[in-house]
Structures are given as C-alpha cells and as structure tokens.
Amino acid sequence: MFGRYAEFIVSSYAATALVVAILTAWVVIDYRRQKARLRDLEARGATRRSGRSATDMS
C-alpha cells in the first residue's frame, strides 16, 4: 500500500496521533483544574471583574 516507506509513514502518523492525544488530554486536565481553582477562589470571596461566576462560563 505505502511501498517501501510504509514503516516510516505509519510510525510518523502514530507519533503524530500520540502527540495530539497527549496535548488534548493536557488541555482537558488544565481546563478542569482552572475551573476548580476559579470555583475555590469564588468560594473564598474573590470576585471577577466581569461579574460572572465560573459555572456561568460553561
């Protein structure tokens, strides 16, 4: 199918898919941490300039 470069092509696609999956997981985890941090700050009385709460942003 890919000829003599099949191993290179498949490994390149696999590496790219792995990097994209890692970056996606990183963004999701960071989003959840930041959202929890905002809720914690609001629970302690910190206010936002926009006047919205962290739960309004979703």
PDB file of C-alpha atoms in Angstrom:
ATOM      1  CA  MET A   1       0.000   0.000   0.000  1.00  0.00           C
ATOM      2  CA  PHE A   2       2.673   2.572   1.020  1.00  0.00           C
ATOM      3  CA  GLY A   3       5.515   0.762  -0.656  1.00  0.00           C
ATOM      4  CA  ARG A   4       8.969   0.666   0.817  1.00  0.00           C
ATOM      5  CA  TYR A   5       8.295   3.702   3.039  1.00  0.00           C
ATOM      6  CA  ALA A   6       5.382   2.083   4.862  1.00  0.00           C
ATOM      7  CA  GLU A   7       7.218   1.747   8.183  1.00  0.00           C
ATOM      8  CA  PHE A   8       8.219   5.428   8.163  1.00  0.00           C
ATOM      9  CA  ILE A   9       4.757   6.625   7.166  1.00  0.00           C
ATOM     10  CA  VAL A  10       2.905   4.508   9.720  1.00  0.00           C
ATOM     11  CA  SER A  11       5.288   5.429  12.540  1.00  0.00           C
ATOM     12  CA  SER A  12       5.011   9.121  11.635  1.00  0.00           C
ATOM     13  CA  TYR A  13       1.221   9.002  11.757  1.00  0.00           C
ATOM     14  CA  ALA A  14       1.338   7.057  15.040  1.00  0.00           C
ATOM     15  CA  ALA A  15       3.728   9.579  16.605  1.00  0.00           C
ATOM     16  CA  THR A  16       1.562  12.476  15.442  1.00  0.00           C
ATOM     17  CA  ALA A  17      -1.594  10.842  16.812  1.00  0.00           C
ATOM     18  CA  LEU A  18       0.150  10.252  20.146  1.00  0.00           C
ATOM     19  CA  VAL A  19       1.281  13.887  20.401  1.00  0.00           C
ATOM     20  CA  VAL A  20      -2.208  15.170  19.529  1.00  0.00           C
ATOM     21  CA  ALA A  21      -3.773  12.840  22.133  1.00  0.00           C
ATOM     22  CA  ILE A  22      -1.309  13.996  24.806  1.00  0.00           C
ATOM     23  CA  LEU A  23      -1.924  17.668  24.024  1.00  0.00           C
ATOM     24  CA  THR A  24      -5.693  17.148  24.049  1.00  0.00           C
ATOM     25  CA  ALA A  25      -5.528  15.416  27.431  1.00  0.00           C
ATOM     26  CA  TRP A  26      -3.288  18.185  28.762  1.00  0.00           C
ATOM     27  CA  VAL A  27      -5.773  20.873  27.702  1.00  0.00           C
ATOM     28  CA  VAL A  28      -8.746  18.993  29.200  1.00  0.00           C
ATOM     29  CA  ILE A  29      -6.943  18.405  32.507  1.00  0.00           C
ATOM     30  CA  ASP A  30      -5.764  22.021  32.694  1.00  0.00           C
ATOM     31  CA  TYR A  31      -9.276  23.291  31.913  1.00  0.00           C
ATOM     32  CA  ARG A  32     -10.721  21.246  34.771  1.00  0.00           C
ATOM     33  CA  ARG A  33      -8.012  22.433  37.176  1.00  0.00           C
ATOM     34  CA  GLN A  34      -8.506  26.080  36.236  1.00  0.00           C
ATOM     35  CA  LYS A  35     -12.282  25.780  36.568  1.00  0.00           C
ATOM     36  CA  ALA A  36     -11.890  24.196  40.021  1.00  0.00           C
ATOM     37  CA  ARG A  37      -9.442  26.918  41.012  1.00  0.00           C
ATOM     38  CA  LEU A  38     -11.914  29.612  39.959  1.00  0.00           C
ATOM     39  CA  ARG A  39     -14.675  27.953  41.993  1.00  0.00           C
ATOM     40  CA  ASP A  40     -12.348  27.808  45.002  1.00  0.00           C
ATOM     41  CA  LEU A  41     -11.425  31.470  44.664  1.00  0.00           C
ATOM     42  CA  GLU A  42     -15.067  32.468  44.333  1.00  0.00           C
ATOM     43  CA  ALA A  43     -15.952  30.368  47.391  1.00  0.00           C
ATOM     44  CA  ARG A  44     -13.327  32.316  49.348  1.00  0.00           C
ATOM     45  CA  GLY A  45     -14.873  35.608  48.301  1.00  0.00           C
ATOM     46  CA  ALA A  46     -12.792  36.651  45.316  1.00  0.00           C
ATOM     47  CA  THR A  47     -14.861  38.399  42.678  1.00  0.00           C
ATOM     48  CA  ARG A  48     -14.472  38.654  38.951  1.00  0.00           C
ATOM     49  CA  ARG A  49     -14.468  41.930  37.098  1.00  0.00           C
ATOM     50  CA  SER A  50     -16.951  40.593  34.580  1.00  0.00           C
ATOM     51  CA  GLY A  51     -19.408  39.700  37.330  1.00  0.00           C
ATOM     52  CA  ARG A  52     -19.900  36.168  36.029  1.00  0.00           C
ATOM     53  CA  SER A  53     -19.225  33.074  38.084  1.00  0.00           C
ATOM     54  CA  ALA A  54     -17.016  30.174  36.959  1.00  0.00           C
ATOM     55  CA  THR A  55     -20.074  27.990  36.422  1.00  0.00           C
ATOM     56  CA  ASP A  56     -21.616  30.542  34.033  1.00  0.00           C
ATOM     57  CA  MET A  57     -18.698  30.104  31.639  1.00  0.00           C
ATOM     58  CA  SER A  58     -19.549  26.533  30.611  1.00  0.00           C
TER      59      SER A  58
END
